Amino acid sequence: RIQLHEEIFMPVLRTAPIFQRAEFIDRPSLVRLCHNAFTEECFVSGIDVFIDGIDSEGAYYISSGALKYTSACLPEPFIEIVSGMWMSELSLWVHWVHHGQLCAESLTELVKLNYNMLEEVAQLAGTNLIKYFSRFAIYLVGYAETWQDINGRAVTDLPFLHADIEKLAERA
């Protein structure tokens, strides 16, 4: 079962720069993360994945389907969310309250990475992984604060630019 979870979820983890690099630091911990921290969820059209103002339980990777994200913090009425995107990534590193609503527009499959289980796996890991995650979290929060200052609006559940996150993961 552990191997099956690794085969299913490790490719998802590798889409996020932080976990690409973490695999080289402590691969066994990432295998434990695949086994313990992921759940697969399915939503039909019109069903909310999350709503504004609710505490987040983790980050979401869109495996398939289409969703619509709306937020009072955005200048656009909505943003189309498609497969391959992460949502609510900040929830893995800080206490996060959703800043919008994510609603399925078609049959949608998601993979949720639970932040509590990420924390539990990290605590069991070696100090190198804990230090790496801690540095990344600090850099990410600083990046989010700067982003807010530059853009003049609150950070939402939408993903940051992949290239920027790669730079933070490399720096950590």
PDB file of C-alpha atoms in Angstrom:
ATOM      1  CA  ARG A   1       0.000   0.000   0.000  1.00  0.00           C
ATOM      2  CA  ILE A   2       2.860   2.406   0.755  1.00  0.00           C
ATOM      3  CA  GLN A   3       4.352   1.732  -2.661  1.00  0.00           C
ATOM      4  CA  LEU A   4       0.984   2.309  -4.342  1.00  0.00           C
ATOM      5  CA  HIS A   5       0.585   5.672  -2.594  1.00  0.00           C
ATOM      6  CA  GLU A   6       4.115   6.602  -3.623  1.00  0.00           C
ATOM      7  CA  GLU A   7       3.350   5.754  -7.252  1.00  0.00           C
ATOM      8  CA  ILE A   8       0.143   7.795  -7.172  1.00  0.00           C
ATOM      9  CA  PHE A   9       1.213  10.837  -5.145  1.00  0.00           C
ATOM     10  CA  MET A  10       4.969  11.310  -5.689  1.00  0.00           C
ATOM     11  CA  PRO A  11       4.363  12.676  -9.225  1.00  0.00           C
ATOM     12  CA  VAL A  12       1.958  15.207  -7.670  1.00  0.00           C
ATOM     13  CA  LEU A  13       4.548  16.233  -5.063  1.00  0.00           C
ATOM     14  CA  ARG A  14       7.159  16.683  -7.781  1.00  0.00           C
ATOM     15  CA  THR A  15       5.021  19.369  -9.437  1.00  0.00           C
ATOM     16  CA  ALA A  16       5.770  21.665  -6.473  1.00  0.00           C
ATOM     17  CA  PRO A  17       9.337  23.057  -6.370  1.00  0.00           C
ATOM     18  CA  ILE A  18       9.600  22.729  -2.573  1.00  0.00           C
ATOM     19  CA  PHE A  19       9.005  18.984  -2.725  1.00  0.00           C
ATOM     20  CA  GLN A  20      11.192  18.468  -5.805  1.00  0.00           C
ATOM     21  CA  ARG A  21      14.148  19.675  -3.763  1.00  0.00           C
ATOM     22  CA  ALA A  22      12.997  18.026  -0.535  1.00  0.00           C
ATOM     23  CA  GLU A  23      13.128  14.640  -2.251  1.00  0.00           C
ATOM     24  CA  PHE A  24      16.924  14.970  -2.475  1.00  0.00           C
ATOM     25  CA  ILE A  25      17.148  15.878   1.208  1.00  0.00           C
ATOM     26  CA  ASP A  26      14.946  13.140   2.684  1.00  0.00           C
ATOM     27  CA  ARG A  27      13.176  10.884   0.198  1.00  0.00           C
ATOM     28  CA  PRO A  28      11.887   8.406   2.841  1.00  0.00           C
ATOM     29  CA  SER A  29       9.992  11.243   4.544  1.00  0.00           C
ATOM     30  CA  LEU A  30       8.383  12.191   1.250  1.00  0.00           C
ATOM     31  CA  VAL A  31       7.317   8.583   0.764  1.00  0.00           C
ATOM     32  CA  ARG A  32       5.709   8.744   4.244  1.00  0.00           C
ATOM     33  CA  LEU A  33       4.046  11.972   3.181  1.00  0.00           C
ATOM     34  CA  CYS A  34       2.610  10.234   0.109  1.00  0.00           C
ATOM     35  CA  HIS A  35       1.271   7.447   2.295  1.00  0.00           C
ATOM     36  CA  ASN A  36      -0.148   9.518   5.154  1.00  0.00           C
ATOM     37  CA  ALA A  37      -0.962  13.054   4.015  1.00  0.00           C
ATOM     38  CA  PHE A  38      -2.846  12.766   0.723  1.00  0.00           C
ATOM     39  CA  THR A  39      -6.513  12.165   0.035  1.00  0.00           C
ATOM     40  CA  GLU A  40      -8.274  12.014  -3.297  1.00  0.00           C
ATOM     41  CA  GLU A  41     -11.547  13.894  -3.626  1.00  0.00           C
ATOM     42  CA  CYS A  42     -14.110  14.064  -6.412  1.00  0.00           C
ATOM     43  CA  PHE A  43     -16.607  16.888  -7.012  1.00  0.00           C
ATOM     44  CA  VAL A  44     -19.483  17.166  -9.470  1.00  0.00           C
ATOM     45  CA  SER A  45     -20.369  20.393 -11.233  1.00  0.00           C
ATOM     46  CA  GLY A  46     -21.755  23.060  -8.910  1.00  0.00           C
ATOM     47  CA  ILE A  47     -20.238  21.683  -5.697  1.00  0.00           C
ATOM     48  CA  ASP A  48     -17.904  23.871  -3.629  1.00  0.00           C
ATOM     49  CA  VAL A  49     -14.444  22.590  -2.758  1.00  0.00           C
ATOM     50  CA  PHE A  50     -14.078  25.391  -0.215  1.00  0.00           C
ATOM     51  CA  ILE A  51     -15.688  28.731   0.576  1.00  0.00           C
ATOM     52  CA  ASP A  52     -14.462  32.127   1.712  1.00  0.00           C
ATOM     53  CA  GLY A  53     -13.708  32.533   5.416  1.00  0.00           C
ATOM     54  CA  ILE A  54     -13.261  28.844   6.274  1.00  0.00           C
ATOM     55  CA  ASP A  55     -10.012  27.517   7.763  1.00  0.00           C
ATOM     56  CA  SER A  56      -8.031  25.557   5.220  1.00  0.00           C
ATOM     57  CA  GLU A  57      -7.137  21.919   5.839  1.00  0.00           C
ATOM     58  CA  GLY A  58      -4.373  21.856   3.252  1.00  0.00           C
ATOM     59  CA  ALA A  59      -3.375  22.505  -0.323  1.00  0.00           C
ATOM     60  CA  TYR A  60      -5.237  21.146  -3.333  1.00  0.00           C
ATOM     61  CA  TYR A  61      -3.753  19.804  -6.546  1.00  0.00           C
ATOM     62  CA  ILE A  62      -6.184  19.739  -9.461  1.00  0.00           C
ATOM     63  CA  SER A  63      -5.859  16.304 -11.104  1.00  0.00           C
ATOM     64  CA  SER A  64      -8.636  16.731 -13.660  1.00  0.00           C
ATOM     65  CA  GLY A  65     -11.654  18.852 -14.389  1.00  0.00           C
ATOM     66  CA  ALA A  66     -12.382  22.554 -14.367  1.00  0.00           C
ATOM     67  CA  LEU A  67     -13.213  24.867 -11.490  1.00  0.00           C
ATOM     68  CA  LYS A  68     -14.078  28.503 -10.951  1.00  0.00           C
ATOM     69  CA  TYR A  69     -12.430  30.580  -8.229  1.00  0.00           C
ATOM     70  CA  THR A  70     -14.121  33.774  -7.061  1.00  0.00           C
ATOM     71  CA  SER A  71     -12.832  36.227  -4.484  1.00  0.00           C
ATOM     72  CA  ALA A  72     -13.637  39.767  -3.412  1.00  0.00           C
ATOM     73  CA  CYS A  73      -9.852  40.305  -3.419  1.00  0.00           C
ATOM     74  CA  LEU A  74      -9.623  39.884  -7.196  1.00  0.00           C
ATOM     75  CA  PRO A  75     -10.260  42.519  -9.866  1.00  0.00           C
ATOM     76  CA  GLU A  76     -11.783  39.829 -12.126  1.00  0.00           C
ATOM     77  CA  PRO A  77     -15.187  38.302 -11.359  1.00  0.00           C
ATOM     78  CA  PHE A  78     -13.655  34.801 -11.458  1.00  0.00           C
ATOM     79  CA  ILE A  79     -10.580  32.823 -12.467  1.00  0.00           C
ATOM     80  CA  GLU A  80     -10.735  29.508 -14.327  1.00  0.00           C
ATOM     81  CA  ILE A  81      -8.786  26.785 -12.527  1.00  0.00           C
ATOM     82  CA  VAL A  82      -7.590  23.815 -14.560  1.00  0.00           C
ATOM     83  CA  SER A  83      -5.759  20.553 -14.023  1.00  0.00           C
ATOM     84  CA  GLY A  84      -2.140  20.789 -12.958  1.00  0.00           C
ATOM     85  CA  MET A  85      -2.680  23.789 -10.679  1.00  0.00           C
ATOM     86  CA  TRP A  86      -2.181  23.956  -6.903  1.00  0.00           C
ATOM     87  CA  MET A  87      -4.580  25.945  -4.737  1.00  0.00           C
ATOM     88  CA  SER A  88      -4.149  27.228  -1.147  1.00  0.00           C
ATOM     89  CA  GLU A  89      -0.442  26.366  -0.985  1.00  0.00           C
ATOM     90  CA  LEU A  90       0.143  28.849   1.827  1.00  0.00           C
ATOM     91  CA  SER A  91      -1.953  26.620   4.086  1.00  0.00           C
ATOM     92  CA  LEU A  92       0.939  24.146   4.222  1.00  0.00           C
ATOM     93  CA  TRP A  93       3.171  26.710   5.920  1.00  0.00           C
ATOM     94  CA  VAL A  94       0.917  29.106   7.883  1.00  0.00           C
ATOM     95  CA  HIS A  95      -2.552  29.115   9.392  1.00  0.00           C
ATOM     96  CA  TRP A  96      -4.671  29.874   6.347  1.00  0.00           C
ATOM     97  CA  VAL A  97      -8.261  31.021   5.973  1.00  0.00           C
ATOM     98  CA  HIS A  98      -9.647  30.711   2.454  1.00  0.00           C
ATOM     99  CA  HIS A  99      -9.962  34.065   0.691  1.00  0.00           C
ATOM    100  CA  GLY A 100     -12.445  32.945  -1.915  1.00  0.00           C
ATOM    101  CA  GLN A 101     -14.700  30.197  -3.173  1.00  0.00           C
ATOM    102  CA  LEU A 102     -13.568  27.272  -5.329  1.00  0.00           C
ATOM    103  CA  CYS A 103     -16.432  25.589  -7.164  1.00  0.00           C
ATOM    104  CA  ALA A 104     -16.347  22.656  -9.580  1.00  0.00           C
ATOM    105  CA  GLU A 105     -17.515  23.521 -13.101  1.00  0.00           C
ATOM    106  CA  SER A 106     -17.321  19.909 -14.297  1.00  0.00           C
ATOM    107  CA  LEU A 107     -16.573  16.518 -12.804  1.00  0.00           C
ATOM    108  CA  THR A 108     -13.345  17.300 -10.953  1.00  0.00           C
ATOM    109  CA  GLU A 109     -10.727  15.173  -9.224  1.00  0.00           C
ATOM    110  CA  LEU A 110      -8.468  16.768  -6.628  1.00  0.00           C
ATOM    111  CA  VAL A 111      -5.670  15.585  -4.435  1.00  0.00           C
ATOM    112  CA  LYS A 112      -5.530  17.245  -1.016  1.00  0.00           C
ATOM    113  CA  LEU A 113      -2.278  17.488   0.919  1.00  0.00           C
ATOM    114  CA  ASN A 114      -3.239  17.809   4.589  1.00  0.00           C
ATOM    115  CA  TYR A 115      -1.129  20.356   6.460  1.00  0.00           C
ATOM    116  CA  ASN A 116      -1.427  18.525   9.814  1.00  0.00           C
ATOM    117  CA  MET A 117       0.015  15.371   8.296  1.00  0.00           C
ATOM    118  CA  LEU A 118       2.775  17.367   6.577  1.00  0.00           C
ATOM    119  CA  GLU A 119       3.708  18.772   9.965  1.00  0.00           C
ATOM    120  CA  GLU A 120       3.629  15.321  11.560  1.00  0.00           C
ATOM    121  CA  VAL A 121       5.848  13.789   8.872  1.00  0.00           C
ATOM    122  CA  ALA A 122       8.243  16.743   9.074  1.00  0.00           C
ATOM    123  CA  GLN A 123       8.577  16.326  12.849  1.00  0.00           C
ATOM    124  CA  LEU A 124       9.598  12.695  12.352  1.00  0.00           C
ATOM    125  CA  ALA A 125      12.069  13.628   9.628  1.00  0.00           C
ATOM    126  CA  GLY A 126      15.692  14.515  10.026  1.00  0.00           C
ATOM    127  CA  THR A 127      16.762  18.005  10.983  1.00  0.00           C
ATOM    128  CA  ASN A 128      17.871  18.795   7.412  1.00  0.00           C
ATOM    129  CA  LEU A 129      14.320  18.505   6.094  1.00  0.00           C
ATOM    130  CA  ILE A 130      12.861  20.471   9.007  1.00  0.00           C
ATOM    131  CA  LYS A 131      15.397  23.260   8.470  1.00  0.00           C
ATOM    132  CA  TYR A 132      14.683  23.283   4.734  1.00  0.00           C
ATOM    133  CA  PHE A 133      10.911  23.481   5.238  1.00  0.00           C
ATOM    134  CA  SER A 134      11.319  26.182   7.902  1.00  0.00           C
ATOM    135  CA  ARG A 135      13.509  28.350   5.668  1.00  0.00           C
ATOM    136  CA  PHE A 136      11.114  27.894   2.756  1.00  0.00           C
ATOM    137  CA  ALA A 137       8.134  28.882   4.929  1.00  0.00           C
ATOM    138  CA  ILE A 138       9.914  32.059   6.057  1.00  0.00           C
ATOM    139  CA  TYR A 139      10.846  32.979   2.481  1.00  0.00           C
ATOM    140  CA  LEU A 140       7.334  32.213   1.232  1.00  0.00           C
ATOM    141  CA  VAL A 141       5.663  34.391   3.873  1.00  0.00           C
ATOM    142  CA  GLY A 142       8.071  37.226   3.035  1.00  0.00           C
ATOM    143  CA  TYR A 143       7.299  36.770  -0.647  1.00  0.00           C
ATOM    144  CA  ALA A 144       3.533  36.837   0.055  1.00  0.00           C
ATOM    145  CA  GLU A 145       3.841  40.021   2.116  1.00  0.00           C
ATOM    146  CA  THR A 146       5.878  41.709  -0.625  1.00  0.00           C
ATOM    147  CA  TRP A 147       3.367  40.515  -3.229  1.00  0.00           C
ATOM    148  CA  GLN A 148       0.538  42.119  -1.236  1.00  0.00           C
ATOM    149  CA  ASP A 149       2.445  45.395  -0.926  1.00  0.00           C
ATOM    150  CA  ILE A 150       3.251  45.538  -4.641  1.00  0.00           C
ATOM    151  CA  ASN A 151      -0.198  44.502  -5.862  1.00  0.00           C
ATOM    152  CA  GLY A 152      -2.193  46.445  -3.281  1.00  0.00           C
ATOM    153  CA  ARG A 153      -4.549  43.558  -2.553  1.00  0.00           C
ATOM    154  CA  ALA A 154      -4.669  40.515  -0.313  1.00  0.00           C
ATOM    155  CA  VAL A 155      -3.079  37.207  -1.216  1.00  0.00           C
ATOM    156  CA  THR A 156      -5.712  34.667  -2.256  1.00  0.00           C
ATOM    157  CA  ASP A 157      -5.844  30.891  -2.606  1.00  0.00           C
ATOM    158  CA  LEU A 158      -4.478  31.193  -6.153  1.00  0.00           C
ATOM    159  CA  PRO A 159      -0.979  29.859  -6.822  1.00  0.00           C
ATOM    160  CA  PHE A 160       2.007  32.168  -7.005  1.00  0.00           C
ATOM    161  CA  LEU A 161       4.153  32.200 -10.126  1.00  0.00           C
ATOM    162  CA  HIS A 162       5.896  28.847 -10.453  1.00  0.00           C
ATOM    163  CA  ALA A 163       9.236  30.469 -11.359  1.00  0.00           C
ATOM    164  CA  ASP A 164       9.138  32.606  -8.191  1.00  0.00           C
ATOM    165  CA  ILE A 165       8.414  29.579  -6.020  1.00  0.00           C
ATOM    166  CA  GLU A 166      11.278  27.696  -7.691  1.00  0.00           C
ATOM    167  CA  LYS A 167      13.626  30.528  -6.691  1.00  0.00           C
ATOM    168  CA  LEU A 168      12.401  30.398  -3.089  1.00  0.00           C
ATOM    169  CA  ALA A 169      12.828  26.622  -2.956  1.00  0.00           C
ATOM    170  CA  GLU A 170      16.333  26.930  -4.362  1.00  0.00           C
ATOM    171  CA  ARG A 171      17.227  29.663  -1.878  1.00  0.00           C
ATOM    172  CA  ALA A 172      15.949  27.629   1.072  1.00  0.00           C
TER     173      ALA A 172
END
